[in-house]
Coordinates of C-alpha atoms and ligand atoms in Angstrom, one line a residue:
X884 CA 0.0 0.0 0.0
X885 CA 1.5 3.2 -0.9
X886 CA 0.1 6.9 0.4
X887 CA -1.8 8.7 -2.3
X888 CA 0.4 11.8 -2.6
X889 CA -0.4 12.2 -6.7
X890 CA -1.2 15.4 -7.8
X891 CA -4.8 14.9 -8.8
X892 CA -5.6 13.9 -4.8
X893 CA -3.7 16.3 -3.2
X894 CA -6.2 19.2 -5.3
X895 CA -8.9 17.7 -4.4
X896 CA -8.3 17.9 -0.6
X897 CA -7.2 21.6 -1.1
X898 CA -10.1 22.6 -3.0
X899 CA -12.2 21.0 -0.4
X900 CA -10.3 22.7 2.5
X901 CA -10.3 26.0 0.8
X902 CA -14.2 25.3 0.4
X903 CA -15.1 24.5 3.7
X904 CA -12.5 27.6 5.0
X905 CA -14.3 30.1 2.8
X906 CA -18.1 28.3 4.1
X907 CA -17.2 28.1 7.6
X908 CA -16.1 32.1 7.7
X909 CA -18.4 33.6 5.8
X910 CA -21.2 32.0 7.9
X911 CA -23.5 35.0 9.3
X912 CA -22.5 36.4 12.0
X913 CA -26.2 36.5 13.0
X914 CA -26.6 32.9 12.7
X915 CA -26.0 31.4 15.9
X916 CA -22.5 30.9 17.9
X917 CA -24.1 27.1 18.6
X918 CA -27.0 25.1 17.4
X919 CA -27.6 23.7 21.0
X920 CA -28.8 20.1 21.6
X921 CA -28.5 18.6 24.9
X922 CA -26.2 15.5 25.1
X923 CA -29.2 12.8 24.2
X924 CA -29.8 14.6 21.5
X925 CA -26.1 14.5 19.9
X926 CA -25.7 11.3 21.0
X927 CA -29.1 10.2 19.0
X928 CA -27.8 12.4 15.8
X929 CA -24.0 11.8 16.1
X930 CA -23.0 7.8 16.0
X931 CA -19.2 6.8 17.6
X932 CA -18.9 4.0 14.6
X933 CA -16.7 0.7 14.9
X934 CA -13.4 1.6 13.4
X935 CA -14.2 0.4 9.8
X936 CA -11.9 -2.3 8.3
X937 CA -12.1 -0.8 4.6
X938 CA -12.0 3.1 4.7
X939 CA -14.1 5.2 2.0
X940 CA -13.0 7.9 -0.1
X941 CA -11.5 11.0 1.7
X942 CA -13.9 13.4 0.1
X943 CA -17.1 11.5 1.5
X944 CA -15.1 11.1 5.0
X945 CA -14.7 15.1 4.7
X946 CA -18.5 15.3 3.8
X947 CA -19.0 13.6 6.8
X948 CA -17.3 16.1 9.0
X949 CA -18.8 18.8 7.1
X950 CA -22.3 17.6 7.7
X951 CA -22.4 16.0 10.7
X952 CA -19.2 17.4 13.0
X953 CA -19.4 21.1 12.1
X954 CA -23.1 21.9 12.6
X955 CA -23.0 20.6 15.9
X956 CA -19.7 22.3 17.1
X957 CA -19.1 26.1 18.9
X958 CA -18.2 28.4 16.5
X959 CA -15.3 30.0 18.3
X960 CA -14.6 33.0 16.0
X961 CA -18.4 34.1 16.3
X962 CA -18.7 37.7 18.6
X963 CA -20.8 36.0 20.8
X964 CA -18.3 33.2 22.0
X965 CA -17.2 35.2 25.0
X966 CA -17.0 31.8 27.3
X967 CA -13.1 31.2 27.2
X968 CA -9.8 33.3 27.1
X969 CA -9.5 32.8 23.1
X970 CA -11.6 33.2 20.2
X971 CA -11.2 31.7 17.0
X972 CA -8.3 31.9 14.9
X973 CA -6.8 34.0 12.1
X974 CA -6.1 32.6 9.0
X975 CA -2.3 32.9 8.8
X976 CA -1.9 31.1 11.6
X977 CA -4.5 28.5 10.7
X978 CA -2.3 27.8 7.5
X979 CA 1.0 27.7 9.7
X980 CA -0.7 25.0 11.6
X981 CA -1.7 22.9 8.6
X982 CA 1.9 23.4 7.1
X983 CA 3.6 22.6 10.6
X984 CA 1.6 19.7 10.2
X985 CA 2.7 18.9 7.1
X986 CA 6.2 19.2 8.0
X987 CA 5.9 17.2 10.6
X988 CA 8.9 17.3 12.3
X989 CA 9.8 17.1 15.8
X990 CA 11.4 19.8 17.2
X991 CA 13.5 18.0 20.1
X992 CA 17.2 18.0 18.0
X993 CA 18.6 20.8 15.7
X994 CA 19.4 18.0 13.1
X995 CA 15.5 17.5 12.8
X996 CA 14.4 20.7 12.8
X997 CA 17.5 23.0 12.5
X998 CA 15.8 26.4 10.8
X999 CA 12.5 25.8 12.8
X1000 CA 14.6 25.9 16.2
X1001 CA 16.1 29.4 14.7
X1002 CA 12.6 30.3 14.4
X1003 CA 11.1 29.0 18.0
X1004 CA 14.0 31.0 20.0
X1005 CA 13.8 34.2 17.6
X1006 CA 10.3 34.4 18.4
X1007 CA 11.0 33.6 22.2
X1008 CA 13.2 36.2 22.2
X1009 CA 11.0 39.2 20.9
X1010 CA 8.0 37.7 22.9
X1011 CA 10.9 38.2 25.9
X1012 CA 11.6 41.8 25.1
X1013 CA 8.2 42.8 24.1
X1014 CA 7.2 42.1 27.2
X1015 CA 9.9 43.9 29.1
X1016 CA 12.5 40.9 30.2
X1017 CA 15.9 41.9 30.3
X1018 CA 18.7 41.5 27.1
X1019 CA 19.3 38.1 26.6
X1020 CA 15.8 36.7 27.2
X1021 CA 14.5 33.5 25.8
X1022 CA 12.4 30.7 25.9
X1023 CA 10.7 27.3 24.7
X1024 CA 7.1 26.6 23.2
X1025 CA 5.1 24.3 25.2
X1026 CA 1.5 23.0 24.8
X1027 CA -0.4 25.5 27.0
X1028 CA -0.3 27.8 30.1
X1029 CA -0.5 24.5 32.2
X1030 CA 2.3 23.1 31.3
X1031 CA 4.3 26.3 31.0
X1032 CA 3.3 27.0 34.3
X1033 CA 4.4 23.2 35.2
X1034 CA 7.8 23.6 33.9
X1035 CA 8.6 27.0 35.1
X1036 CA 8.1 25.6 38.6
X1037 CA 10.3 22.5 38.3
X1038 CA 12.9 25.4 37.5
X1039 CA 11.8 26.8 40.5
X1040 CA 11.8 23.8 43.0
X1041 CA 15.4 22.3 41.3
X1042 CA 17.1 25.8 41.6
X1043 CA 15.6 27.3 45.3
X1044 CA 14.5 24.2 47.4
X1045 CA 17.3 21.9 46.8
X1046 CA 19.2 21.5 43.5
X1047 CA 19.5 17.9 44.6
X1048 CA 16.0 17.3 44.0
X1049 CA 16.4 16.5 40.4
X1050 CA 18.5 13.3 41.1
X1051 CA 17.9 12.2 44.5
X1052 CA 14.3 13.3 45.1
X1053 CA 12.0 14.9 47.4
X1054 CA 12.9 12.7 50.9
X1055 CA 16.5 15.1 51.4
X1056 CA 15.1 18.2 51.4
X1057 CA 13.0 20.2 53.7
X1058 CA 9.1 19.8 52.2
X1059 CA 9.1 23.0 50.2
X1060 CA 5.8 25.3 49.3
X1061 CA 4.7 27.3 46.5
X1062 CA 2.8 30.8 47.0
X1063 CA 0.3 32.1 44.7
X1064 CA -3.0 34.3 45.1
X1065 CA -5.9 33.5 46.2
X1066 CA -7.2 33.4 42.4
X1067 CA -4.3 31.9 40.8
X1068 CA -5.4 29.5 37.8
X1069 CA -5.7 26.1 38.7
X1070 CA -2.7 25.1 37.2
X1071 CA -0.5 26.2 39.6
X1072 CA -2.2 23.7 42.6
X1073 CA -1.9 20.7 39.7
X1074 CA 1.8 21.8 39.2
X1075 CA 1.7 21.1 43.3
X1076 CA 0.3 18.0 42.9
X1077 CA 2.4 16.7 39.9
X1078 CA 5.5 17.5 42.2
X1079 CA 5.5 16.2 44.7
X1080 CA 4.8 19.3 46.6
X1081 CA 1.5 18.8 47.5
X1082 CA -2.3 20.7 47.4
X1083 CA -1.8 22.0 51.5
X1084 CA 1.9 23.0 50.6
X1085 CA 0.2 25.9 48.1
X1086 CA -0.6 29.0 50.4
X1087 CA -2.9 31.7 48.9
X1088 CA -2.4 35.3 49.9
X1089 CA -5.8 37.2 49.8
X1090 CA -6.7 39.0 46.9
X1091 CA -9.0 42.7 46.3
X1092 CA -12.4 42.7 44.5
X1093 CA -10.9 42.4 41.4
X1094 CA -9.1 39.0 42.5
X1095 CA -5.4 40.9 42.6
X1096 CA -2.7 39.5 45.6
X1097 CA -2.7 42.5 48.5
X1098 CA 1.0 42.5 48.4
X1099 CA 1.1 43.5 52.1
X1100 CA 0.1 40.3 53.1
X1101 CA 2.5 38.5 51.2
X1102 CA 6.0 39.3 53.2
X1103 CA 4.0 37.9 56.0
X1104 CA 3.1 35.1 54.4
X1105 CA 6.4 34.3 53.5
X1106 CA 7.2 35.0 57.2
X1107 CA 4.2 32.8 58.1
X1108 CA 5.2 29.5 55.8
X1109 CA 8.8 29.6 56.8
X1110 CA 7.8 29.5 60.3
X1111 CA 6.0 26.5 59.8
X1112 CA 9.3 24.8 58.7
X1113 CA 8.2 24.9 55.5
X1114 CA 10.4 26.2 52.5
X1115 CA 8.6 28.3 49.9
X1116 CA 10.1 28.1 47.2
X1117 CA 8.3 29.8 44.4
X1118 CA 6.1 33.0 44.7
X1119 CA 3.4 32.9 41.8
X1120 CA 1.8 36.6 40.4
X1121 CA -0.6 36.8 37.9
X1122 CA -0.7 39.0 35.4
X1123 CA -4.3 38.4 33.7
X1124 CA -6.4 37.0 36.2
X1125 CA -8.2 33.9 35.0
X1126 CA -12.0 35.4 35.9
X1127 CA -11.5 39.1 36.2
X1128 CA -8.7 40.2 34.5
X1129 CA -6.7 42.0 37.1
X1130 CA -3.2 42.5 37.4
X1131 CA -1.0 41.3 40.6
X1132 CA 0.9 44.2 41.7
X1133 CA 4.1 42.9 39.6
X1134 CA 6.7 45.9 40.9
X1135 CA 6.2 45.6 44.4
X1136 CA 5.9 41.6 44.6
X1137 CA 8.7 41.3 42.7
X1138 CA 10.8 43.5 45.2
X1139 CA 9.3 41.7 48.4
X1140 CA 10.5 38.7 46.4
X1141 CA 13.8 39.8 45.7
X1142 CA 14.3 40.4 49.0
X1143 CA 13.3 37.0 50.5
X1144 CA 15.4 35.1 47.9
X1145 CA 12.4 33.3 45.7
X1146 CA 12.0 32.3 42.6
X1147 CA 9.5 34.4 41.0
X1148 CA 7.2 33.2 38.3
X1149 CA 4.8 35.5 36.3
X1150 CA 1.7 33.8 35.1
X1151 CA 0.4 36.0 32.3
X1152 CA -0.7 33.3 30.4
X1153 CA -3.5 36.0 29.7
X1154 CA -2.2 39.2 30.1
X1155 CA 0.5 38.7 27.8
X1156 CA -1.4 40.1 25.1
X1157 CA -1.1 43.5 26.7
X1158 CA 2.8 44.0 26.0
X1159 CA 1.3 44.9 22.6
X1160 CA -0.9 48.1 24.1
X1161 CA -0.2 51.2 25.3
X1162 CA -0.6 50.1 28.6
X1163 CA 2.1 48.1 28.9
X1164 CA 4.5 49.8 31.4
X1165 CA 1.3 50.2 34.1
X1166 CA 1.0 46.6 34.0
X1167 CA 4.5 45.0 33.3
X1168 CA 6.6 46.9 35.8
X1169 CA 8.6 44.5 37.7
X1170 CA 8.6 42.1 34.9
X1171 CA 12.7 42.4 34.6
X1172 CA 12.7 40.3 38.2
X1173 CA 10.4 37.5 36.7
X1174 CA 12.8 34.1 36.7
X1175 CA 9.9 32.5 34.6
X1176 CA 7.3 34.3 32.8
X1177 CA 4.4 31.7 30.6
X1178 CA 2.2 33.2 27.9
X1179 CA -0.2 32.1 25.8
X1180 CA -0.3 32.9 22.0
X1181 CA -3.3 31.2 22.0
X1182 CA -5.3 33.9 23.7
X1183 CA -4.8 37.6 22.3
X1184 CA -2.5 36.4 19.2
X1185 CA -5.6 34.4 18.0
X1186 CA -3.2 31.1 16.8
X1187 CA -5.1 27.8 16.8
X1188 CA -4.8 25.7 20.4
X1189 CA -2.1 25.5 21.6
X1190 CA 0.7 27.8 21.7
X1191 CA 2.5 29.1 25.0
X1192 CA 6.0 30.4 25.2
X1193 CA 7.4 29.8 28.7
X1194 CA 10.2 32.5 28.7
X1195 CA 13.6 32.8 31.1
X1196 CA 16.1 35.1 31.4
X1197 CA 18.4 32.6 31.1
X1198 CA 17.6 29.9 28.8
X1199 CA 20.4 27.3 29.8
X1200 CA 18.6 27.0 32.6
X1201 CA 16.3 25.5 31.5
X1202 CA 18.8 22.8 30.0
X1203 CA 19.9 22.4 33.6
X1204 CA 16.8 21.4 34.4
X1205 CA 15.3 19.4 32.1
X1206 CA 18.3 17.9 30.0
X1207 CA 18.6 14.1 30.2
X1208 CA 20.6 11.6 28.4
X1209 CA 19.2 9.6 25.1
X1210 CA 21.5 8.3 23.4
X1211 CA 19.4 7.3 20.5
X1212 CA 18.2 10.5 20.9
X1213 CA 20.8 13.8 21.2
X1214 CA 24.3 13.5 19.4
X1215 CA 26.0 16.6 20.4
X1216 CA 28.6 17.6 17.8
X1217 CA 30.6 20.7 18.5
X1218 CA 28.5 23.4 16.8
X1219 CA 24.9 22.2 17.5
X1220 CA 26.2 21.6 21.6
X1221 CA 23.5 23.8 22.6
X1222 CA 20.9 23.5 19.9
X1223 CA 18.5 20.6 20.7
X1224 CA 15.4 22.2 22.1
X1225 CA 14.4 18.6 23.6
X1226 CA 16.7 18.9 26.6
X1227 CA 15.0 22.1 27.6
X1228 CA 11.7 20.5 27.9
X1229 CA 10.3 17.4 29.2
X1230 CA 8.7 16.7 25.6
X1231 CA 10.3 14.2 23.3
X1232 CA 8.2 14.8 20.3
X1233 CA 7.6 18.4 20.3
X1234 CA 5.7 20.1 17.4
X1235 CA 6.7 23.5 15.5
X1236 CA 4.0 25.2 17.4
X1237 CA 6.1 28.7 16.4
X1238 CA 5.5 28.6 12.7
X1239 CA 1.4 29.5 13.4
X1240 CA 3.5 32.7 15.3
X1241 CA 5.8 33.0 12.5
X1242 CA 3.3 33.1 9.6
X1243 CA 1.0 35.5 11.5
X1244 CA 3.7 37.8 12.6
X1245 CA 5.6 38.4 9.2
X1246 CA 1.7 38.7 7.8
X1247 CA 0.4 41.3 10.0
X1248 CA 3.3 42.9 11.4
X1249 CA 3.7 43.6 15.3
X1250 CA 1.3 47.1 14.2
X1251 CA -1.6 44.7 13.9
X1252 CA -1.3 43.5 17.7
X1253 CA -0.8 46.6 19.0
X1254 CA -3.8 48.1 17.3
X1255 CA -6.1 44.9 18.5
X1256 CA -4.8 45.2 21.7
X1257 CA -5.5 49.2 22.0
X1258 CA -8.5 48.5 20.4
X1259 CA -9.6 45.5 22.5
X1260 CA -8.7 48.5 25.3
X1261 CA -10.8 51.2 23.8
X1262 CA -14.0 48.7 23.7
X1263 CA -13.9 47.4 27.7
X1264 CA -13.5 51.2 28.9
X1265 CA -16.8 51.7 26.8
X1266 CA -18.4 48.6 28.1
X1267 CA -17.3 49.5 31.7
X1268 CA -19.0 52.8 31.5
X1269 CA -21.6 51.7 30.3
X1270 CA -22.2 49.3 33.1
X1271 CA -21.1 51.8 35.7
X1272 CA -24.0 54.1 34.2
X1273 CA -26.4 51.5 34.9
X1274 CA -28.9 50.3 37.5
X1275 CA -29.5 47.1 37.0
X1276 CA -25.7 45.7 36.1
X1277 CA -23.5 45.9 38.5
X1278 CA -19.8 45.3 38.8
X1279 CA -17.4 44.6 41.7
X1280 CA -14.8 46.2 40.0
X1281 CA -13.1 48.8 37.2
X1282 CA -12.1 46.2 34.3
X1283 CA -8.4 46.4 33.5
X1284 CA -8.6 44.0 30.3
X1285 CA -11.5 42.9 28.6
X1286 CA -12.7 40.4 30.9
X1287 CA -16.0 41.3 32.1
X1288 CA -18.1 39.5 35.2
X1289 CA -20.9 41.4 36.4
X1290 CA -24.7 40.7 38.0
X1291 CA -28.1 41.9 37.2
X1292 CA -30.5 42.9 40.4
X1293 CA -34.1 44.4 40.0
X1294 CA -35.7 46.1 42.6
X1295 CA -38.6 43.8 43.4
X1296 CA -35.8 41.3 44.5
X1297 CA -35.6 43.8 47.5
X1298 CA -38.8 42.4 49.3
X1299 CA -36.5 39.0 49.9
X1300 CA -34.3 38.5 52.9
X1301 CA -30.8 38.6 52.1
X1302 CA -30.4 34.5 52.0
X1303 CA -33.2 34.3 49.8
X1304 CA -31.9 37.1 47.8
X1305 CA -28.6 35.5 47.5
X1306 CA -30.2 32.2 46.3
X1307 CA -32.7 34.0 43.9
X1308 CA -30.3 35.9 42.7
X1309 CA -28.1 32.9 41.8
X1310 CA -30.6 30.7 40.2
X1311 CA -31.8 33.3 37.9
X1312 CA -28.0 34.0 36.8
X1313 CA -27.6 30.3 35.8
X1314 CA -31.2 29.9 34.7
X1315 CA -30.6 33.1 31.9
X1316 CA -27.0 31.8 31.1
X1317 CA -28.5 28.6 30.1
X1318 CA -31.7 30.5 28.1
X1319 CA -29.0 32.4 26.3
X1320 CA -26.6 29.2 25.6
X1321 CA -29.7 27.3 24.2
X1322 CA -31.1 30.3 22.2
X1323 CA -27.4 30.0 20.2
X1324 CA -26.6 33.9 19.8
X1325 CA -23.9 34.1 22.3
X1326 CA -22.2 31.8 24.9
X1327 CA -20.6 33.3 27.6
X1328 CA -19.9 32.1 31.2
X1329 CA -20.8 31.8 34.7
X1330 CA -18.4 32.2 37.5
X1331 CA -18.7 32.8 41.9
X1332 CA -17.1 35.6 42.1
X1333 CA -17.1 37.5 46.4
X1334 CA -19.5 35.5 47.4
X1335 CA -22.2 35.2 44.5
X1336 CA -23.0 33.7 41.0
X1337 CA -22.0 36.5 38.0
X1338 CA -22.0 36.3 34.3
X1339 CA -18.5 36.5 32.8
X1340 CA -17.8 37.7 29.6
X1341 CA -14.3 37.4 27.4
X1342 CA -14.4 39.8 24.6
X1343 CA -10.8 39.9 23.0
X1344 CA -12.3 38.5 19.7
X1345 CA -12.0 41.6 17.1
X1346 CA -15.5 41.0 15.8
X1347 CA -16.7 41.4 19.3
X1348 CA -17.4 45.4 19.0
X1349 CA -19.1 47.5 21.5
X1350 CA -22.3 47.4 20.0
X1351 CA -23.0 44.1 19.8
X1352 CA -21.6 43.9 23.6
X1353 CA -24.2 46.6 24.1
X1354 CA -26.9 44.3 22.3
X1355 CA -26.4 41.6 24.0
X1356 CA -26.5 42.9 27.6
X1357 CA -29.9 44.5 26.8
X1358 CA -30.6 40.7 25.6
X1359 CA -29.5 39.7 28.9
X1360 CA -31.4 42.5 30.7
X1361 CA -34.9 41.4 28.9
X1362 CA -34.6 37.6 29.9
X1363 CA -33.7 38.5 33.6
X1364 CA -36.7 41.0 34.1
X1365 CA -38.6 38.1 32.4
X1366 CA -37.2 35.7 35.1
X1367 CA -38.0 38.2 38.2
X1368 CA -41.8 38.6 36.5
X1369 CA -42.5 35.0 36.5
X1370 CA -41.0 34.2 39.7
X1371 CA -41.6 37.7 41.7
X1372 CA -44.5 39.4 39.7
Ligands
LIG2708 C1 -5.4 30.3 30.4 C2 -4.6 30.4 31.6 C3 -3.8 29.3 32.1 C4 -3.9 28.0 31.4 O1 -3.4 28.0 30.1 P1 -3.8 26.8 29.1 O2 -3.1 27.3 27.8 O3 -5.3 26.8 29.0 O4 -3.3 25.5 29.6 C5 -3.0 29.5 33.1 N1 -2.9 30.7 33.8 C6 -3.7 31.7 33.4 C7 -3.6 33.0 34.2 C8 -4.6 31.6 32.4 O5 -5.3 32.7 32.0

């Protein structure tokens, strides 16, 4: 059996992809972001086959997909998807992902992959400056925040709680820590768990309104872990938080840090997308202290799932971390010594994530990011006055990116105690998220947030303008009142 790579094939699949592109984009933006059907329902429509012994034409098994895998999926580059941290994905980077594909090579040694390794540290390396880390700044592609955020703090825990962890384990060493903010992203506790330090070993200092670390409480909770005999080894800020959006106060953790000796990782996973705005310097400050920053092209850069840069001031350390022997593996000659990217991870096969970057960067210059990100700017301080002017929606706090989570109240709700206003208030949040979610124009999410049940909306889309943000709360504002009539009326 031989591969059908002959000419006549490989036009027919292009054609077909270009079609389907072309379809799939030019799809109304008033159509809905999802045709909902509850799981039954998909499961009745949608059938997990046998895997079949004689396969079928790749046209029909395309048809297939077309018909029967697309209508029933989120349409992630619709305005209305504003339930995760990206939204869909822009072409040039679409096409770097099929071509990376086709490529198909690993990015683990420089014999495999030598000019795509050039590209994958370049591109580290202005991601590094843009974002305000010092000369000399690089970094490696990893699949996602998580594992960015995974690896950074194996740098941490081999480098500050006992460089003899890496050969001899965890049972010579004090038990170490890790300290984060009471709203770090869950990847930082499952980084706990995956080493060995442990869930009740991560200490959360409290956080303001808008889920940002009170830095005054962190010297003492430094103070407070060490005291337990404990050694912290990494201090955690996030820049970007997860559900609101905030910033950690980067400048004056990273001097308490300093101070203390700590390794000091900066989660902007999210908030990365800001070194392209005008804002950068309110929110990056401090930044030159970070021993490990991770973010995620993924979100604001709008490349396809997944692409995350964990970046170091230093990047051979992250050789003396991670590097192991493989001798059928890494054949260091004299010139390529330090070239292999696959002793700087703990990935063997690693994919040329960069070239989605690459194609998108040398496409629309770094002008287009900075204009999407002022932009992206420009609609949220709209949005947040909006809200502020209102007397229905209400917000804990000032947005500083555009990630929105607010609450609706109406005034009959005021003849309830406060439990009962608390519980009615709750149910009718995840009672209209769910109306809005199965009417298909717009999915956003549902998060606690101080205490009670809000809406949260991502809008870093570029198709998500202010008006049809606008729209959709008064959509929102219609179904609530609704909700209070029948239940309050
Ligand atoms: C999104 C996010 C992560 C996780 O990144 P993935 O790419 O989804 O694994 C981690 N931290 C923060 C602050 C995030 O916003």
């Amino acid at each position: 059996m031989q591969p059908n790579h002959d000419p006549e094939t490989i036009e027919i699949i292009g054609s077909t992809l270009t079609q389907i592109l072309t379809q799939y984009y030019q799809e109304k933006v008033d159509e809905p972001v999802l045709a909902y059907r509850t799981k039954s329902q998909i499961m009745a429509q949608f059938h997990c086959d046998e895997p079949p012994y004689e396969g079928r034409p790749l046209q029909e098994v395309i048809e297939t997909f077309r018909s029967e895998i697309l209508p029933l999926s989120v349409k992630t580059w619709h305005p209305g998807f504003l339930n995760q941290m990206f939204a869909g994905a822009s072409y040039p980077s679409i096409i770097g992902d099929l071509l990376a594909s086709m490529m198909n090579p690993t990015m683990a040694t420089w014999e495999m992959s030598p000019v795509a390794t050039l590209i994958e540290q370049n591109i580290a390396q202005w991601m590094a400056q843009l974002i305000g880390m010092p000369k000399g700044s690089g970094g490696i592609f990893l699949p996602g925040g998580t594992v960015s955020n995974l690896l950074a703090l194996t740098v941490a825990r081999n480098r500050y709680l006992s460089p003899e962890v890496r050969d001899r384990g965890l049972c010579h060493v004090p038990p170490g820590a890790i300290i984060c903010s009471e709203a770090s992203h869950y990847s930082i506790a499952s980084a706990a768990n995956l080493l060995g330090i442990g869930l009740d070993q991560v200490f959360r200092v409290p956080v303001n309104r808008r889920q940002e670390m009170d830095a005054g409480c962190l010297r003492q909770m430094i103070e407070h872990v060490r005291s337990k005999g404990l050694n912290p080894f990494a201090v955690v800020a996030t820049t970007g938080v997860t559900v609101t959006g905030g910033f950690d106060p980067l400048a004056e953790i990273a001097a308490i840090v300093k101070d203390a000796q700590i390794h000091l990782h900066v989660d902007a996973a999210f908030g990365g997308g800001l070194a392209f705005s005008d804002r950068r310097s309110l929110h990056f400050s401090g930044i030159e202290h970070a021993d490990t920053v991770s973010w995620d092209a993924h979100k604001w850069m709008h490349t396809p799932l997944t692409c995350s840069v964990l970046l170091v001031p230093d990047p051979t350390i992250l050789e003396q971390t991670f590097s192991l022997k493989a001798d059928y593996l890494f054949h260091p000659q004299q010139e390529d010594l330090l070239a292999d990217l696959g002793k700087s991870t703990i990935l063997c096969g690693k994919r040329f994530d960069a070239l989605k970057i690459w194609l998108l960067w040398h496409t629309y210059g770094t002008q287009y990011f900075a204009n999407l990100a002022n932009e992206r700017l420009a609609v949220m301080e709209r949005l947040d006055h909006w809200i502020a002017a209102d007397t229905e929606f209400h917000m804990d706090y000032r947005m500083v990116s555009p990630i929105c989570c607010f609450t609706y109240t109406h005034e009959a709700m005021n003849q309830l105690d406060t439990e009962d206003r608390l519980n009615f208030s709750n149910q009718m949040h995840r009672s209209v998220r769910e109306d809005v979610k199965h009417s298909g124009s717009a999915l956003f999410n549902i998060t606690k947030l101080n205490g009670r049940d809000q809406f949260r909306m991502v809008f870093i889309n570029p198709l998500t303008d202010y008006e049809y943000l606008v729209g959709l709360m008064e959509n929102i504002r219609a179904r609530c009142r609704q909700y209070v009539n029948r239940h309050l009326g």
